[in-house]
Amino acid sequence: MAHFFVRIADRVFGLELGERTVDGRPGLVAEHAGTPVAVYAFDIAGDRIRHVRGVLNPETLRPWAP
């Protein structure tokens, strides 16, 4: 999963990924020019990612803005 997200970030100029806790789970926040464009939370069981939950809706992402 990490390689997948890093490859996406490398393809989009100015996209930055940051590790964050999202709803109590490990997650990532993707920002473009300082504005959140996606938030992902990972459900982990043992040493495996079981589910990835993503939010892309700009209205829902407003609380993540600085």
PDB file of C-alpha atoms in Angstrom:
ATOM      1  CA  MET A   1       0.000   0.000   0.000  1.00  0.00           C
ATOM      2  CA  ALA A   2       2.797   2.408   0.820  1.00  0.00           C
ATOM      3  CA  HIS A   3       4.331   1.966  -2.644  1.00  0.00           C
ATOM      4  CA  PHE A   4       0.937   2.609  -4.241  1.00  0.00           C
ATOM      5  CA  PHE A   5       0.421   5.918  -2.432  1.00  0.00           C
ATOM      6  CA  VAL A   6       4.006   7.063  -2.978  1.00  0.00           C
ATOM      7  CA  ARG A   7       3.727   6.366  -6.703  1.00  0.00           C
ATOM      8  CA  ILE A   8       0.548   8.428  -6.907  1.00  0.00           C
ATOM      9  CA  ALA A   9       2.196  11.285  -5.017  1.00  0.00           C
ATOM     10  CA  ASP A  10       5.186  11.171  -7.371  1.00  0.00           C
ATOM     11  CA  ARG A  11       2.925  11.555 -10.414  1.00  0.00           C
ATOM     12  CA  VAL A  12       1.052  14.643  -9.200  1.00  0.00           C
ATOM     13  CA  PHE A  13       3.177  17.783  -8.962  1.00  0.00           C
ATOM     14  CA  GLY A  14       2.879  19.386  -5.542  1.00  0.00           C
ATOM     15  CA  LEU A  15       1.020  16.503  -3.877  1.00  0.00           C
ATOM     16  CA  GLU A  16       2.264  15.793  -0.371  1.00  0.00           C
ATOM     17  CA  LEU A  17       1.366  12.842   1.849  1.00  0.00           C
ATOM     18  CA  GLY A  18       1.397  13.047   5.619  1.00  0.00           C
ATOM     19  CA  GLU A  19       0.859  10.348   8.196  1.00  0.00           C
ATOM     20  CA  ARG A  20      -2.009  11.133  10.546  1.00  0.00           C
ATOM     21  CA  THR A  21      -4.410   9.399  12.871  1.00  0.00           C
ATOM     22  CA  VAL A  22      -7.801   9.301  11.153  1.00  0.00           C
ATOM     23  CA  ASP A  23     -10.799   8.370  13.305  1.00  0.00           C
ATOM     24  CA  GLY A  24      -8.449   6.564  15.690  1.00  0.00           C
ATOM     25  CA  ARG A  25      -6.798   4.569  12.906  1.00  0.00           C
ATOM     26  CA  PRO A  26      -3.479   4.946  11.104  1.00  0.00           C
ATOM     27  CA  GLY A  27      -3.983   7.097   8.039  1.00  0.00           C
ATOM     28  CA  LEU A  28      -2.721   9.479   5.395  1.00  0.00           C
ATOM     29  CA  VAL A  29      -3.707  12.976   4.401  1.00  0.00           C
ATOM     30  CA  ALA A  30      -2.946  14.037   0.823  1.00  0.00           C
ATOM     31  CA  GLU A  31      -2.502  17.780   0.348  1.00  0.00           C
ATOM     32  CA  HIS A  32      -2.052  19.829  -2.794  1.00  0.00           C
ATOM     33  CA  ALA A  33      -0.792  23.384  -2.311  1.00  0.00           C
ATOM     34  CA  GLY A  34      -1.605  23.086   1.401  1.00  0.00           C
ATOM     35  CA  THR A  35      -5.222  22.051   0.805  1.00  0.00           C
ATOM     36  CA  PRO A  36      -6.398  18.552   1.765  1.00  0.00           C
ATOM     37  CA  VAL A  37      -7.586  16.641  -1.309  1.00  0.00           C
ATOM     38  CA  ALA A  38      -7.934  13.156   0.221  1.00  0.00           C
ATOM     39  CA  VAL A  39      -7.924  11.464   3.610  1.00  0.00           C
ATOM     40  CA  TYR A  40      -7.385   7.719   4.014  1.00  0.00           C
ATOM     41  CA  ALA A  41      -7.839   5.531   7.107  1.00  0.00           C
ATOM     42  CA  PHE A  42      -6.508   1.984   7.357  1.00  0.00           C
ATOM     43  CA  ASP A  43      -8.187  -0.850   9.259  1.00  0.00           C
ATOM     44  CA  ILE A  44      -5.362  -3.085  10.419  1.00  0.00           C
ATOM     45  CA  ALA A  45      -5.607  -6.617  11.813  1.00  0.00           C
ATOM     46  CA  GLY A  46      -2.350  -8.144  12.956  1.00  0.00           C
ATOM     47  CA  ASP A  47       0.256  -7.053  10.440  1.00  0.00           C
ATOM     48  CA  ARG A  48      -2.134  -6.628   7.499  1.00  0.00           C
ATOM     49  CA  ILE A  49      -4.273  -3.834   6.128  1.00  0.00           C
ATOM     50  CA  ARG A  50      -7.808  -5.204   5.926  1.00  0.00           C
ATOM     51  CA  HIS A  51      -9.683  -2.131   4.631  1.00  0.00           C
ATOM     52  CA  VAL A  52      -8.809   1.278   3.258  1.00  0.00           C
ATOM     53  CA  ARG A  53     -11.394   3.995   3.743  1.00  0.00           C
ATOM     54  CA  GLY A  54     -10.995   7.157   1.702  1.00  0.00           C
ATOM     55  CA  VAL A  55     -12.669  10.541   1.635  1.00  0.00           C
ATOM     56  CA  LEU A  56     -12.374  12.744  -1.459  1.00  0.00           C
ATOM     57  CA  ASN A  57     -15.418  15.018  -1.042  1.00  0.00           C
ATOM     58  CA  PRO A  58     -14.176  18.634  -0.651  1.00  0.00           C
ATOM     59  CA  GLU A  59     -17.038  19.496   1.723  1.00  0.00           C
ATOM     60  CA  THR A  60     -16.176  16.586   4.010  1.00  0.00           C
ATOM     61  CA  LEU A  61     -12.472  17.508   3.925  1.00  0.00           C
ATOM     62  CA  ARG A  62     -12.980  21.065   5.240  1.00  0.00           C
ATOM     63  CA  PRO A  63     -12.246  20.137   8.884  1.00  0.00           C
ATOM     64  CA  TRP A  64      -8.822  18.871   7.762  1.00  0.00           C
ATOM     65  CA  ALA A  65      -7.837  22.262   6.306  1.00  0.00           C
ATOM     66  CA  PRO A  66      -5.291  24.295   8.280  1.00  0.00           C
TER      67      PRO A  66
END
